[in-house]
Short mmCIF file of C-alpha atoms in Angstrom, two decimals:
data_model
loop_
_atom_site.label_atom_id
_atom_site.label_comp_id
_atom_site.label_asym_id
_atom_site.label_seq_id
_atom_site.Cartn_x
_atom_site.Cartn_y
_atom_site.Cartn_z
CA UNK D 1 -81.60 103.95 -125.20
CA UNK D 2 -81.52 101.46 -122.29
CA UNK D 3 -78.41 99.64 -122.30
CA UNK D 4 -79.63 97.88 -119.08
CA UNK D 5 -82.78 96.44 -118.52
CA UNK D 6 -84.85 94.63 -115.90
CA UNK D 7 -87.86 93.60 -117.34
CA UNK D 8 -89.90 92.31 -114.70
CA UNK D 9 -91.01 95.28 -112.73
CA UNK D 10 -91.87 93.65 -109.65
CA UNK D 11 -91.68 89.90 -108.01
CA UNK D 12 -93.35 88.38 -105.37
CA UNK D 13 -92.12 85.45 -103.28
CA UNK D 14 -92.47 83.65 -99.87
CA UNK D 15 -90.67 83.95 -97.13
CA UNK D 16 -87.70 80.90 -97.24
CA UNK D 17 -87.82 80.66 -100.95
CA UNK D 18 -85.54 81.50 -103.43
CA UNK D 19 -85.97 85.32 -105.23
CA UNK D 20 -84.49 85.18 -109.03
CA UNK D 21 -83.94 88.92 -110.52
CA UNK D 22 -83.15 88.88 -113.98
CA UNK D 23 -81.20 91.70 -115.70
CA UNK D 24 -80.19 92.16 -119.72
CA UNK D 25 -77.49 94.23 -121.03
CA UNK D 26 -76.71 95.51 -124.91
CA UNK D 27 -73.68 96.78 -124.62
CA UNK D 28 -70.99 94.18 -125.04
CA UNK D 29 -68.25 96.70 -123.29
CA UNK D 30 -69.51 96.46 -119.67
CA UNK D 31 -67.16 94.28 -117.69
CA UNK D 32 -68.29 94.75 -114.44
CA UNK D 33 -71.86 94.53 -113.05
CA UNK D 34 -73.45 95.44 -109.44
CA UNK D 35 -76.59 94.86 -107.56
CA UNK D 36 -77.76 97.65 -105.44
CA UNK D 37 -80.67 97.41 -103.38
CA UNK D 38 -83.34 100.65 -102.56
CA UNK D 39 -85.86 101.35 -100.21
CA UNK D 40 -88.37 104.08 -100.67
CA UNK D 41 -86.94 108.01 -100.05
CA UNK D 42 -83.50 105.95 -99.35
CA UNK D 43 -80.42 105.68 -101.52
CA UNK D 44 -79.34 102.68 -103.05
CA UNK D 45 -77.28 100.19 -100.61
CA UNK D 46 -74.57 98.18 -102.84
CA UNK D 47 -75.55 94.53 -102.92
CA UNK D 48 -72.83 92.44 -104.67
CA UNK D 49 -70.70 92.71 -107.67
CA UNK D 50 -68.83 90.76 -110.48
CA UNK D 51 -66.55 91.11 -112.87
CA UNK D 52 -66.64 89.79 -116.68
CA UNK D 53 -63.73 87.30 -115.70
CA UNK D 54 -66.39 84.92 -113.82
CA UNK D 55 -69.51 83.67 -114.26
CA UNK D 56 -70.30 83.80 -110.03
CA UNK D 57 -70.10 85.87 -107.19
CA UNK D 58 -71.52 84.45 -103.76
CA UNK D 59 -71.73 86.41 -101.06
CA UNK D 60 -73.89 85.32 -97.99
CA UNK D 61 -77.55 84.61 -99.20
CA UNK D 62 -76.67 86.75 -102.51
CA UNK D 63 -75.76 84.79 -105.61
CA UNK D 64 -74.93 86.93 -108.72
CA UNK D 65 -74.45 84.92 -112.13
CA UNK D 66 -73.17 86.21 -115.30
CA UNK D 67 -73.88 85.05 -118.59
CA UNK D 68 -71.84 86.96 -121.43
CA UNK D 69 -72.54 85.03 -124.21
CA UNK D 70 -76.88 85.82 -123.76
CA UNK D 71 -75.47 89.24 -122.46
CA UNK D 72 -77.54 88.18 -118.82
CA UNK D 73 -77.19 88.18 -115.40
CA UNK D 74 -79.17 87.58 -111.77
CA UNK D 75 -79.42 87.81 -108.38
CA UNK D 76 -80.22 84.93 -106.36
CA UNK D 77 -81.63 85.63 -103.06
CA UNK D 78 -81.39 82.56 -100.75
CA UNK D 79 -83.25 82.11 -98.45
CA UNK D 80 -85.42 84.95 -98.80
CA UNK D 81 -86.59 87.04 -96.10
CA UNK D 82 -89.42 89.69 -95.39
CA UNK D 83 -86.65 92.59 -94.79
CA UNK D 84 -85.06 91.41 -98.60
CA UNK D 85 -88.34 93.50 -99.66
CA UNK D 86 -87.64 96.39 -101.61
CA UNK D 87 -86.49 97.69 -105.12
CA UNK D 88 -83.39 96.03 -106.61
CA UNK D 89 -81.69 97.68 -109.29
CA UNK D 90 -78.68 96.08 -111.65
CA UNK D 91 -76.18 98.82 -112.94
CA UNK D 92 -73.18 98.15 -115.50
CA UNK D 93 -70.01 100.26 -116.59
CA UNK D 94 -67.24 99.00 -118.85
CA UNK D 95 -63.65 99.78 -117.84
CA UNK D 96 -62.58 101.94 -120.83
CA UNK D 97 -64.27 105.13 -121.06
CA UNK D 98 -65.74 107.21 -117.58
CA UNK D 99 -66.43 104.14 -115.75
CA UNK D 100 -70.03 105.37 -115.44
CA UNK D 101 -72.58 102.89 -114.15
CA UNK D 102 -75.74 102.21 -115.99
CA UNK D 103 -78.56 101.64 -114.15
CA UNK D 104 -81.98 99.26 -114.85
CA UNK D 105 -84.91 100.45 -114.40
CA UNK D 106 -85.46 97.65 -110.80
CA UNK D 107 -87.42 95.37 -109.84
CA UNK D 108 -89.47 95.68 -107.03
CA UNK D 109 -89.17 92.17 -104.58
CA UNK D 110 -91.69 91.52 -102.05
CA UNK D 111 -91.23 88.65 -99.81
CA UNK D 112 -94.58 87.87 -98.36
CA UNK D 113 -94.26 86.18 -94.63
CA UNK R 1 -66.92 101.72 -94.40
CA UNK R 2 -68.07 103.46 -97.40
CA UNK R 3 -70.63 105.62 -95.86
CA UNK R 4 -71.81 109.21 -97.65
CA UNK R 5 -74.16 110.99 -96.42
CA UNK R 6 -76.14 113.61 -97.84
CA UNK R 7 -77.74 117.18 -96.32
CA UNK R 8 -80.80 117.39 -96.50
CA UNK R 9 -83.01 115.12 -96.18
CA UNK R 10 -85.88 116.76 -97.03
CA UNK R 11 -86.31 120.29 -98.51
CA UNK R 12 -89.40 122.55 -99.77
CA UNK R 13 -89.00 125.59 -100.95
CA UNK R 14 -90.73 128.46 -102.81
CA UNK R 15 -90.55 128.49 -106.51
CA UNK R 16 -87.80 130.96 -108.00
CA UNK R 17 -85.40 129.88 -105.04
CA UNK R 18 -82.39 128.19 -104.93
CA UNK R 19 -81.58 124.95 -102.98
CA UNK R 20 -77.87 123.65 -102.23
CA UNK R 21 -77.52 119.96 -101.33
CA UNK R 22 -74.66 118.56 -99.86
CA UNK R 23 -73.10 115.13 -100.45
CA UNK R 24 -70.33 114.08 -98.15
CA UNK R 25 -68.07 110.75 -98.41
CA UNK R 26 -67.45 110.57 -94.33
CA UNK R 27 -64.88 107.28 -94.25
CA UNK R 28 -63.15 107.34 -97.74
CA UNK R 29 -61.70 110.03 -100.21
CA UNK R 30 -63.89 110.19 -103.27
CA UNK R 31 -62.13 111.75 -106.22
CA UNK R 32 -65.40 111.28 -108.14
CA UNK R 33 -69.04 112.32 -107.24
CA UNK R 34 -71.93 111.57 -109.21
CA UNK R 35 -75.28 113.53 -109.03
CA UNK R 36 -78.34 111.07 -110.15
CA UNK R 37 -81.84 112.46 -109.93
CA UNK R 38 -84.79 109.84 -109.54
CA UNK R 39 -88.68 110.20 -110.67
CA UNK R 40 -90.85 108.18 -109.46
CA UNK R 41 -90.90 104.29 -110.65
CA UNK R 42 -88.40 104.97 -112.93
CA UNK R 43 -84.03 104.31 -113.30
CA UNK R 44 -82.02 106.85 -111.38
CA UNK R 45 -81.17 108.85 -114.13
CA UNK R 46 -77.28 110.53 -114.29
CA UNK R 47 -77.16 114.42 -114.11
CA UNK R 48 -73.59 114.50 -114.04
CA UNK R 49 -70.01 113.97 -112.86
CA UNK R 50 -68.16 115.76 -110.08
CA UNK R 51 -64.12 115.56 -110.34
CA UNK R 52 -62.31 116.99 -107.29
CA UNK R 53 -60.70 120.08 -108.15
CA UNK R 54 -62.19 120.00 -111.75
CA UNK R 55 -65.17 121.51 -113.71
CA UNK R 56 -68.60 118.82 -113.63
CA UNK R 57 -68.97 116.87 -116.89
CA UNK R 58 -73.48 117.24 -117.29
CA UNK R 59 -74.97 114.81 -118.84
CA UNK R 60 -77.23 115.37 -122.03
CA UNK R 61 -79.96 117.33 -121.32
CA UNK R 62 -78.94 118.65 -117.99
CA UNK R 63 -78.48 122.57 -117.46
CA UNK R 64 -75.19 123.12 -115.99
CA UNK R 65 -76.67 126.91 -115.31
CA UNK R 66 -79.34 125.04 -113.79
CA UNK R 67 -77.83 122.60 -111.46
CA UNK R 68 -74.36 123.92 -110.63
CA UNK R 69 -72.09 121.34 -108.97
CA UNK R 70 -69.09 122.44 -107.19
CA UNK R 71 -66.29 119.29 -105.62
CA UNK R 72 -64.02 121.57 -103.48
CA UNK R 73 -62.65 118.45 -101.88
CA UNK R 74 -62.36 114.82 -101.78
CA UNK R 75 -65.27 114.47 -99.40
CA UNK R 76 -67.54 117.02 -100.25
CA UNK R 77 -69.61 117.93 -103.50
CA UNK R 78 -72.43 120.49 -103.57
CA UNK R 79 -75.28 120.64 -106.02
CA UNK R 80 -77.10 123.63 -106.22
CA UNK R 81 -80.63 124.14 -107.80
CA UNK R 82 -80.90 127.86 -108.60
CA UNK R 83 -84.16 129.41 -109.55
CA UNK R 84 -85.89 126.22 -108.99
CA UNK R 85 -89.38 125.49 -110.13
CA UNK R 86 -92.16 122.92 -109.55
CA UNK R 87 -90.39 120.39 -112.65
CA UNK R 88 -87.38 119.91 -110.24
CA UNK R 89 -89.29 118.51 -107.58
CA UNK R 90 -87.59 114.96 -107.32
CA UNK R 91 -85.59 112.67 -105.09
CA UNK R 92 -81.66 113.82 -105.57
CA UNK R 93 -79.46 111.29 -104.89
CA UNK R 94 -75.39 111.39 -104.87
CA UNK R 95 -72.81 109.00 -104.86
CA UNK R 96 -69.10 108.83 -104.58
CA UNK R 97 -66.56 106.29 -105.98
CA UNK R 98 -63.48 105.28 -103.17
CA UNK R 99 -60.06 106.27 -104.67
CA UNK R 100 -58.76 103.75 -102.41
CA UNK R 101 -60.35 100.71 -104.05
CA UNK R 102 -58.47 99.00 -106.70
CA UNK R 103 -61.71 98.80 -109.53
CA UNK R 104 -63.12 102.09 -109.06
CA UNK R 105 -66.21 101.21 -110.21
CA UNK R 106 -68.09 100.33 -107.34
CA UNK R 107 -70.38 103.49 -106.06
CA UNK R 108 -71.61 104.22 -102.86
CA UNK R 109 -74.78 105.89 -102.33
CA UNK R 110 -75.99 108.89 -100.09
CA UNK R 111 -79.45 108.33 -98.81
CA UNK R 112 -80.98 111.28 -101.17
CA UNK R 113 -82.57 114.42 -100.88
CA UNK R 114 -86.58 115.04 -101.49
CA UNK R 115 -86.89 118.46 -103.34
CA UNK R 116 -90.44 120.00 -103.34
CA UNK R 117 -90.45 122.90 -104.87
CA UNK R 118 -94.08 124.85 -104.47
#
């Protein structure tokens, strides 16, 4: 059962414009949320993060947004930029219990030049 | 900060071998290691957690016989694929939470391991 999902597999965008990634959640536990970002045969680099308490977390040209009442959150990626291209993945863990993340399945970005 | 690494890169081996990969935390002390295996165009997928000091907790569906993890200290966790066969060919990929960090949540990522196994 996929407690987090990312249902657009991939996204295309030009370069300067803004990159939306969408990510759902059914578990109503998670409290904390991350962005990690993944390019091919790497590991996943840790993006940005945010916590149930808010409902935004800037950092740079990353823009996370929470929704908890439609259980939804995104990544804003402005302005993008042809080295933002690769697979981003949203993970979520709730505080009680292992702390284990749960990953989506990503969505592949490509920011065309 | 928050760098692990993990040894090696790349490995291909015969079928009926076993393969031990390394996953290191080189600037923080990681009481927890996870082991995530990846197949291709699809979620990392959690094999299991590595306590310090402590037996692994395997995920469902994971052989612990299989895919023995040892965590002899708070930078290093091994996972070992004994008698490994063609269906464990995949991209291995650690990670390690900082015991130093307030929400422990946050993990950090080695850069993964590409079995082949022939």
């Amino acid at each position: 059962d996929q407690q987090v999902k990312q249902n657009s597999p991939s996204l295309s965008v030009q370069e300067g414009r803004i990159s939306i990634l969408n990510c759902d959640y059914t578990n109503s536990m998670f409290d904390y949320f991350l962005w990690y970002k993944k390019y091919p045969a790497e590991g996943p680099t840790f993006l940005i993060s945010i916590s149930s308490i808010k409902d935004k977390n800037e950092d740079g040209r990353f823009t996370v947004f929470l929704n908890k009442s439609a259980k939804h959150l995104s990544l804003h990626i402005v302005p993008s930029q042809p080295g933002d291209s690769a697979v981003y993945f949203c993970a979520a863990s709730a505080r009680t219990g292992a702390n284990n993340l749960f990953f989506g399945t990503g969505t592949r970005l490509t920011v065309i030049p | 900060g928050a760098v692990v690494s993990q040894h090696p890169s790349r490995v291909i081996c015969k079928s009926g071998t076993s393969v031990k990969i390394e996953c290191r935390s080189l600037d923080f002390q990681a009481t927890t290691m996870f082991w995530y295996r990846q197949f291709p165009k699809q979620s990392l997928m959690l094999m299991a957690t590595s306590n310090e000091g402590s037996k692994a907790t395997y995920e469902q569906g994971v052989e612990k016989d299989k895919f023995l993890i040892n965590h002899a200290s708070l930078t290093l966790s091994t996972l070992t694929v004994t008698s490994a066969h063609p269906e464990d060919s995949s991209f291995y990929i650690c990670s390690a939470r900082d015991r130093g960090r307030a929400r422990t949540d946050t993990q950090y990522f080695g850069p993964g391991t590409r079995l082949t196994v022939l």
